[in-house]
CSV table of C-alpha atoms in Angstrom, one decimal:
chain,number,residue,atom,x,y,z
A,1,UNK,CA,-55.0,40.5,-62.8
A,2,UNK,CA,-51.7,42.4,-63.4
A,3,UNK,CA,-49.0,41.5,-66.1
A,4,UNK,CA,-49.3,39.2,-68.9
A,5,UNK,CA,-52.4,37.4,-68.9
A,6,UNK,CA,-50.3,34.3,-69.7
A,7,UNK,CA,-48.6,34.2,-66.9
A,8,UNK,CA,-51.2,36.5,-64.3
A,9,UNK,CA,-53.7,33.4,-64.8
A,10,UNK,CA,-51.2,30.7,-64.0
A,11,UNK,CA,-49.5,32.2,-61.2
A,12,UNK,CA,-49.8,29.5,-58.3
A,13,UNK,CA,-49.7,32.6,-55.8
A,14,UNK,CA,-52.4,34.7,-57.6
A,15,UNK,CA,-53.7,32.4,-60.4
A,16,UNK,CA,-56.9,31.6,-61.9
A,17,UNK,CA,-57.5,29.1,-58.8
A,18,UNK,CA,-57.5,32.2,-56.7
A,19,UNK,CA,-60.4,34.1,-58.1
A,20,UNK,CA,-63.6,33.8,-56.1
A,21,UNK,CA,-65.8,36.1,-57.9
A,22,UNK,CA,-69.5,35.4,-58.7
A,23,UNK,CA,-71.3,34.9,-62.0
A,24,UNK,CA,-73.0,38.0,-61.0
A,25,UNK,CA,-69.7,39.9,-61.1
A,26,UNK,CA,-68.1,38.6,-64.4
A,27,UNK,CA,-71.8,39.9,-66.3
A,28,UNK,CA,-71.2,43.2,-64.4
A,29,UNK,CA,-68.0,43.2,-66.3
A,30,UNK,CA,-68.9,41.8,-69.9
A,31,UNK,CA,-71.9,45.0,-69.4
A,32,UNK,CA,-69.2,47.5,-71.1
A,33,UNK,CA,-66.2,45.2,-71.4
A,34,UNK,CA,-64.7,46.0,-75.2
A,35,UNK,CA,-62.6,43.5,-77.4
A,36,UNK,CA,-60.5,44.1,-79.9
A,37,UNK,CA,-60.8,43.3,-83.6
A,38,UNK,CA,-58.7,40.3,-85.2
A,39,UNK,CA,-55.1,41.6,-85.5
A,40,UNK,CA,-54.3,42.8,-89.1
A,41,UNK,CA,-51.3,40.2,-89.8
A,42,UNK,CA,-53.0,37.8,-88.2
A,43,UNK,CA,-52.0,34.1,-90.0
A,44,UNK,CA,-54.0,31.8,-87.5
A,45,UNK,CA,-57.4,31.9,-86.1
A,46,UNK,CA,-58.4,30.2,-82.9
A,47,UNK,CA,-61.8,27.8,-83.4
A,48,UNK,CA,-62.5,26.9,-79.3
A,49,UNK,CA,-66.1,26.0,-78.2
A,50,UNK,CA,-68.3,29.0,-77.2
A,51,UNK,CA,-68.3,30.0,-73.5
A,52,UNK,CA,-71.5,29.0,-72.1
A,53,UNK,CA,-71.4,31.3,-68.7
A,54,UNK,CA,-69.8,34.7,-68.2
A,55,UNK,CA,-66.8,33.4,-66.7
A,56,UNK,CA,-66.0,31.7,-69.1
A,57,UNK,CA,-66.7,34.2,-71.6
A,58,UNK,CA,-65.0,37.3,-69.7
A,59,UNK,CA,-61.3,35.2,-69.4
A,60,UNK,CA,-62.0,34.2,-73.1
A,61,UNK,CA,-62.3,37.5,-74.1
A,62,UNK,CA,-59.3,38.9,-71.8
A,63,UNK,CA,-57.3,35.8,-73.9
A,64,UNK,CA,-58.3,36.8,-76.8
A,65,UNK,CA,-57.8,40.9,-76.6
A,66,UNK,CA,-54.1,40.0,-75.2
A,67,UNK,CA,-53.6,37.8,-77.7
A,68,UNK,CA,-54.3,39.8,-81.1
A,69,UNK,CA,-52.6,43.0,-79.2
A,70,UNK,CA,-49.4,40.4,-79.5
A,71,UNK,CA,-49.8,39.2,-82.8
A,72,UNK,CA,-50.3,43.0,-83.7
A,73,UNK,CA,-47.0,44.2,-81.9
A,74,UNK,CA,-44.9,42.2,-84.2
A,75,UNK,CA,-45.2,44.8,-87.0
A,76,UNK,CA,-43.5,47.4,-84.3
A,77,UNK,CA,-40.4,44.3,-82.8
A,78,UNK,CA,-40.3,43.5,-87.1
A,79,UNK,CA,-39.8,47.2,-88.4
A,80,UNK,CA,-39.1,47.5,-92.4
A,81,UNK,CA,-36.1,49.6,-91.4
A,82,UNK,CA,-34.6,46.5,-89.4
A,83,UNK,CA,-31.2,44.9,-90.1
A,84,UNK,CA,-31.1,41.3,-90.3
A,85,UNK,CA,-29.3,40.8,-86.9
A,86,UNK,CA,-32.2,43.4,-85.1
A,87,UNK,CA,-34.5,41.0,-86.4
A,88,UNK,CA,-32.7,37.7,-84.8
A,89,UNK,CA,-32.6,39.4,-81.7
A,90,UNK,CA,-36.5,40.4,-81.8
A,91,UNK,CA,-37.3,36.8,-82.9
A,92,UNK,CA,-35.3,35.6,-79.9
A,93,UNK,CA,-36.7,37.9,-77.3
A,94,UNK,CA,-40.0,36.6,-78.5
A,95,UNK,CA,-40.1,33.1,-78.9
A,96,UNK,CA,-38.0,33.0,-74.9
A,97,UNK,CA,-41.4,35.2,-73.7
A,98,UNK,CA,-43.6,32.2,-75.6
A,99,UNK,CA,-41.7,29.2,-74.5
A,100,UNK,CA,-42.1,31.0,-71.0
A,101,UNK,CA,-45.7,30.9,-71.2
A,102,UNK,CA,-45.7,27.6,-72.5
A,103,UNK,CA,-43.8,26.2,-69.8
A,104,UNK,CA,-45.6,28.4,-67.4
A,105,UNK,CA,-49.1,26.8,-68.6
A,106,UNK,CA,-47.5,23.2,-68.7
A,107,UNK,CA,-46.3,23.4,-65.1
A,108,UNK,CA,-50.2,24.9,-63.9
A,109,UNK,CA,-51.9,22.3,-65.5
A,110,UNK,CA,-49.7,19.4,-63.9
A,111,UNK,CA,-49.7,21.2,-60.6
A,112,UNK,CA,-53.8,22.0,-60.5
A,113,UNK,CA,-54.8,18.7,-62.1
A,114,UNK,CA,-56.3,20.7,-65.2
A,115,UNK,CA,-58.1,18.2,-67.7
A,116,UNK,CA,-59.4,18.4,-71.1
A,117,UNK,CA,-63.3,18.9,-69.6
A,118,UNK,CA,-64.4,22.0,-71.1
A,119,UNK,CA,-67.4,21.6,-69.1
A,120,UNK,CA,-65.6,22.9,-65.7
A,121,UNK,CA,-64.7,26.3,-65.8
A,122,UNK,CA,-61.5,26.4,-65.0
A,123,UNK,CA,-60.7,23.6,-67.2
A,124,UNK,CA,-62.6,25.8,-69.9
A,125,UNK,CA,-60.2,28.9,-69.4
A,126,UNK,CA,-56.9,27.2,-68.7
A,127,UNK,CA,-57.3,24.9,-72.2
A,128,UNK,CA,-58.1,28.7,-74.3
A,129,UNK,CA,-55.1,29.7,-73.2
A,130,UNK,CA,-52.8,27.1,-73.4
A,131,UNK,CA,-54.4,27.3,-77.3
A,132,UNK,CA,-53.8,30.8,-77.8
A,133,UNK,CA,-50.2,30.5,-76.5
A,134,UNK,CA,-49.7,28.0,-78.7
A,135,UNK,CA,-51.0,29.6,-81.3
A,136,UNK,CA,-48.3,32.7,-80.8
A,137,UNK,CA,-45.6,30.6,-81.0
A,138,UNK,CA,-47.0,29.7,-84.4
A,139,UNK,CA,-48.0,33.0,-85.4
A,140,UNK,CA,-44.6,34.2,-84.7
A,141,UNK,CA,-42.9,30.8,-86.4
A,142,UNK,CA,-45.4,31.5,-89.7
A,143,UNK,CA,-44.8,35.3,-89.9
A,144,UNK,CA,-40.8,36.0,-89.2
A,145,UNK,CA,-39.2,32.2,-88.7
A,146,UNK,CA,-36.8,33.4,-91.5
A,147,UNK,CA,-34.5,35.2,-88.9
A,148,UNK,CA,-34.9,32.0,-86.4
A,149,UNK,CA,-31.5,29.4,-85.9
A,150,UNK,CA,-33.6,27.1,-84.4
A,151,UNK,CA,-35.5,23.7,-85.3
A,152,UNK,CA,-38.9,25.0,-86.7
A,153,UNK,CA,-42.3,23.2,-85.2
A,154,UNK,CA,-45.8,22.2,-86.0
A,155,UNK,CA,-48.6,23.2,-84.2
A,156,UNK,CA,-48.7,19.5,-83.2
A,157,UNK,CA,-45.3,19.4,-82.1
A,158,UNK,CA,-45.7,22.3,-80.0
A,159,UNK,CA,-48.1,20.8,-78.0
A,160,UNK,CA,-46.1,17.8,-77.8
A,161,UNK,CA,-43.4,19.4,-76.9
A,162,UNK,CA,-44.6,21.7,-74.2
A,163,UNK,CA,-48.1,19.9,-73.0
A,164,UNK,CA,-46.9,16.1,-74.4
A,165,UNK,CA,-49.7,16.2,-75.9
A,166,UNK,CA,-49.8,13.4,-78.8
A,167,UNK,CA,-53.8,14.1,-79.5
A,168,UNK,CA,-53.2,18.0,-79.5
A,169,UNK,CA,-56.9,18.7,-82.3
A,170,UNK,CA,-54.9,20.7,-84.6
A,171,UNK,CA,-57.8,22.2,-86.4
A,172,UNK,CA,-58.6,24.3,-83.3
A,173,UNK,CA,-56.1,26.3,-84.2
A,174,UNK,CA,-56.5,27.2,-88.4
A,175,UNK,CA,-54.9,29.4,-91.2
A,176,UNK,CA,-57.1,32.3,-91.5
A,177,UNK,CA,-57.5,32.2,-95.9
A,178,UNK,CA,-57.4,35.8,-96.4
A,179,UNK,CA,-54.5,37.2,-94.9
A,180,UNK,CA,-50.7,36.4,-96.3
A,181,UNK,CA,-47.7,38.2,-94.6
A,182,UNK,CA,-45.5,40.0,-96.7
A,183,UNK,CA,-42.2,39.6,-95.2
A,184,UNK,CA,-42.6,35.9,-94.9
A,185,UNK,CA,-40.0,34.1,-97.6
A,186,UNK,CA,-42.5,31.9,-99.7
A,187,UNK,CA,-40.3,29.9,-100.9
A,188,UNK,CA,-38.5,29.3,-97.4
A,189,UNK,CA,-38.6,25.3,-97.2
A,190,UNK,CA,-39.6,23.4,-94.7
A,191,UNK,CA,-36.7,23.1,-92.0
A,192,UNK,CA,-35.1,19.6,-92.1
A,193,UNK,CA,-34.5,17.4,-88.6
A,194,UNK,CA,-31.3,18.6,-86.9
A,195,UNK,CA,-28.9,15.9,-86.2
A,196,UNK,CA,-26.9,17.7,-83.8
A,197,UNK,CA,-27.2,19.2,-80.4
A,198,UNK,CA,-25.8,22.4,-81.3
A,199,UNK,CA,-23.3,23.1,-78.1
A,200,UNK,CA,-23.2,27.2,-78.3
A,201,UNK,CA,-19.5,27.6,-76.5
A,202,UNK,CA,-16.2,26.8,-78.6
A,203,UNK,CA,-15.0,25.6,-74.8
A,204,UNK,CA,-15.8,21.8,-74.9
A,205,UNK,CA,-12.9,20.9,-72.2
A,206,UNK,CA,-15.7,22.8,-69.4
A,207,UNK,CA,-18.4,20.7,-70.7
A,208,UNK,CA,-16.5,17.7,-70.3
A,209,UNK,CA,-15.2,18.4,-66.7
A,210,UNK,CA,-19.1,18.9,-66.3
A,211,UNK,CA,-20.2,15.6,-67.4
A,212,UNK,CA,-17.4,13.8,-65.2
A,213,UNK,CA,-18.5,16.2,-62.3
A,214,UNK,CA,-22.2,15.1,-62.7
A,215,UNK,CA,-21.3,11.1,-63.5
A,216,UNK,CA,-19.5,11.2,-59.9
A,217,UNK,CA,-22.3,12.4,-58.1
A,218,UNK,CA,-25.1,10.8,-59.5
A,219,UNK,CA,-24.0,7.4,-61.2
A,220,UNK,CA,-25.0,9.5,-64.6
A,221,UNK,CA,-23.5,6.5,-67.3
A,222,UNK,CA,-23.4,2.6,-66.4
A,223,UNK,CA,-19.7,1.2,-67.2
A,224,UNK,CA,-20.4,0.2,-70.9
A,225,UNK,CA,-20.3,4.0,-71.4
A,226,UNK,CA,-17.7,6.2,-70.7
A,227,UNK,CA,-18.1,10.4,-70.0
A,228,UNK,CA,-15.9,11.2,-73.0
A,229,UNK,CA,-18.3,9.1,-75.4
A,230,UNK,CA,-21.2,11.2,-74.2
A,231,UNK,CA,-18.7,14.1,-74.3
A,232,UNK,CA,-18.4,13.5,-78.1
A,233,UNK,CA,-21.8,12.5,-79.0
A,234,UNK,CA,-22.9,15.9,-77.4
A,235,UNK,CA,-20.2,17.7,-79.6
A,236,UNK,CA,-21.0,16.0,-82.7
A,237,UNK,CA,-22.1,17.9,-86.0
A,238,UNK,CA,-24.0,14.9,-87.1
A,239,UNK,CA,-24.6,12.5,-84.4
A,240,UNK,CA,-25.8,9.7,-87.3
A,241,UNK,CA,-22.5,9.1,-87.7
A,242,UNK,CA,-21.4,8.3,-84.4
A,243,UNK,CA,-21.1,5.1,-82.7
A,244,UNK,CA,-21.6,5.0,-79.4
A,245,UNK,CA,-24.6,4.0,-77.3
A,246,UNK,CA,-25.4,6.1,-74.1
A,247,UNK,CA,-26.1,3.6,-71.4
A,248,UNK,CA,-27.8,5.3,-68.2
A,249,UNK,CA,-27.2,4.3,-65.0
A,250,UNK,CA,-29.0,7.5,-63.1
A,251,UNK,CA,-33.1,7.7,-62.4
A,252,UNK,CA,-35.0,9.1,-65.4
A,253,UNK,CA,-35.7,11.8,-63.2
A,254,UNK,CA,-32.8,12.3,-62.6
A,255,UNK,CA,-31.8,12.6,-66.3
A,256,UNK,CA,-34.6,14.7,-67.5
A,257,UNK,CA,-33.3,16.9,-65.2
A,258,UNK,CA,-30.1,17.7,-66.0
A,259,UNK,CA,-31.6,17.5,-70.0
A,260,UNK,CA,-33.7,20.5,-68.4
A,261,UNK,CA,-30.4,22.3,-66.8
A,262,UNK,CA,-28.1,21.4,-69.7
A,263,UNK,CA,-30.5,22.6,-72.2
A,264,UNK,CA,-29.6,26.3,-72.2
A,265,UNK,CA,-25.8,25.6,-73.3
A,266,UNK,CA,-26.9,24.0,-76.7
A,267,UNK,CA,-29.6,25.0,-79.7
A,268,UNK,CA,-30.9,21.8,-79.9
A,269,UNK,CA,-30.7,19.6,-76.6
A,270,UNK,CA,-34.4,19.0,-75.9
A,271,UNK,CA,-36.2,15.3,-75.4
A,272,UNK,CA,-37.5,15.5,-79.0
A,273,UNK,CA,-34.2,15.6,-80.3
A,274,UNK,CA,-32.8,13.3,-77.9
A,275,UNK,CA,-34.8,10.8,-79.0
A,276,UNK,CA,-34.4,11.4,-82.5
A,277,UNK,CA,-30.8,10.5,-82.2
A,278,UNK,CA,-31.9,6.7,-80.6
A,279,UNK,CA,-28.2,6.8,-78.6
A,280,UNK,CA,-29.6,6.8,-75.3
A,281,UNK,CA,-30.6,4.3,-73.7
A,282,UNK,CA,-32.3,3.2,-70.0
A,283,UNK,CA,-31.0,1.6,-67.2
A,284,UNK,CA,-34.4,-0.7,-67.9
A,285,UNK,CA,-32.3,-1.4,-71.3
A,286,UNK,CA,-35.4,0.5,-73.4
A,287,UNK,CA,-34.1,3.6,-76.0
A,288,UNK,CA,-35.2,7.1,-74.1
A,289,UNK,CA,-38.4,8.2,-75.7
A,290,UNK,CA,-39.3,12.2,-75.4
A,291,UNK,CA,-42.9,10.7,-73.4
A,292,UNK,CA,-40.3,9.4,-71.3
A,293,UNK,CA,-38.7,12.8,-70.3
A,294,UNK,CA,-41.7,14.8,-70.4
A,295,UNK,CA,-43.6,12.6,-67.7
A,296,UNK,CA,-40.4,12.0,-65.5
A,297,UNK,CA,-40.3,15.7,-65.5
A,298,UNK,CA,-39.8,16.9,-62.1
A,299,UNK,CA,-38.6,20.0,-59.9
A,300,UNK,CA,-36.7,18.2,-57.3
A,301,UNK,CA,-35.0,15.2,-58.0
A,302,UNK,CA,-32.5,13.4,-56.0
A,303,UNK,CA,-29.0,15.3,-55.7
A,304,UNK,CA,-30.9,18.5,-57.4
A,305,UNK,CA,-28.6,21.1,-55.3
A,306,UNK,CA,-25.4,19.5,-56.5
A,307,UNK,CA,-26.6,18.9,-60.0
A,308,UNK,CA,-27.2,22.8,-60.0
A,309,UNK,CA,-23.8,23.8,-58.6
A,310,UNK,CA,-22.1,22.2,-61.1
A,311,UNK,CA,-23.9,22.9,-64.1
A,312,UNK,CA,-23.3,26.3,-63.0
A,313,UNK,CA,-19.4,25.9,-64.1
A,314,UNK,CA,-20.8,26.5,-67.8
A,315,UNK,CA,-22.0,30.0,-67.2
């Protein structure tokens, strides 16, 4: 497969769903297939049950090389030389190629109808990987999150927040004991719950002309809620000290849509954090849970084209 294993195995044009080969031709390819040791700064190790087949065992193993290559590559995008800002813009370019992955996986599972039966191959390989991505977003969290603006994240709240997963087993993915990294700040603490959405332009007065733009066309906010209270609430520095409740009058869909379109405008605006600020509420008159997002998640909802062509306006 060519490119990133990540996202080679995943594709829905050339993914893992595509490969006919026989067991006879994955143990032709284990006969001199070579894998890498355990990356040097390696913080994590990955504890997944054993490959039983040589399928199995040849997409583990193509994981696993790709993987520790990563983890290894950070001491070259992390030089000693580096300024602070060079190292911001490395930690960025590296958690977007992650968080693609991780969406990447997400959508494959939904899509193919992947399930926690390790028994089935394909259910075997897909599950390693969605692990080992995991585990890079970790590893890169663990090793440089000191040059990182944004909300910092377990390794169960990854896989909430990519796989909503609640009943992620967080001991497949360990601390190795014997390796600390030197550049990490050990006395970095643990980054507190951001109460704010974090909108990255100083021009509000486009956002605003947004929200009106989007409340027109899909029936965004019922009338006990007006566009410039979600305007503000959006804007706030702390939105615990703000008032108003968001009443929805749009489908969930709908909603966690334009969450998904308005999301790269702000550092914060994801469903964890929208529920964490309990202001919005359902047109069923039930507080927006982050569940709720993630499983009304779609890629076409109603009035998609004209939600796009407005969001647009903030680029």
């Amino acid at each position: 497969m060519k490119g990133s294993i990540f996202s080679s195995l995943v594709s829905i044009t050339n993914g893992l769903h595509r490969d006919n080969r026989q067991e006879k031709d994955f143990k032709f390819l284990l006969s001199d297939f070579k894998l890498n040791p355990k990356a040097n700064n390696a913080v994590f190790k990955v504890n997944f049950k054993k490959p039983l087949n040589a399928k199995k065992e040849y997409y583990q193993k193509v994981i696993f090389n790709e993987t520790e290559n990563t983890v290894a590559s950070f001491v070259k995008e992390f030089p000693k030389n580096a300024t602070t800002s060079e190292n911001k813009y490395s930690f960025t370019i590296l958690l977007n190629k992650f968080d693609k992955y991780l969406n990447d996986i997400a959508t494959y599972i939904n899509k193919r109808g992947i399930t926690a039966d390790l028994n089935n191959d394909d259910n075997h390989i897909i599950n390693y990987l969605k692990v080992s991505a995991i585990r890079l977003y970790a590893e890169l969290q663990e090793q440089y999150g000191q040059f990182s603006e944004n909300t910092t994240f377990s390794i169960s709240e990854i896989a909430e927040k990519y796989f909503n997963d609640e009943t992620f087993d967080v001991n497949v993915i360990e601390k190795s004991t014997t390796k600390k990294v030197a550049t990490k700040k050990t006395s970095k603490t643990k980054a507190k719950p951001k109460t704010s959405f974090g909108y990255k332009s100083n021009d509000t007065s486009t956002l605003l002309t947004v929200l009106k733009l989007v409340n027109l066309k899909i029936d965004l906010l019922d009338n006990r809620t007006t566009v410039e209270q979600l305007h503000e609430l959006l804007l706030a520095k702390d939105f615990t000290n703000t008032e108003s409740q968001i009443y929805l009058q749009c489908e969930t869909t709908q909603f966690s849509y334009l969450v998904t379109k308005l999301k790269p405008f702000f550092i914060y605006f994801n469903p964890t954090a929208i529920e964490r600020s309990g202001k919005f509420v359902t047109k069923t008159g039930t507080l927006l849970k982050a569940n709720n997002l993630h499983k009304n998640k779609v890629h076409n909802p109603k009035e998609k084209e004209e939600i796009d062509k407005i969001i647009q306006q903030l680029q």
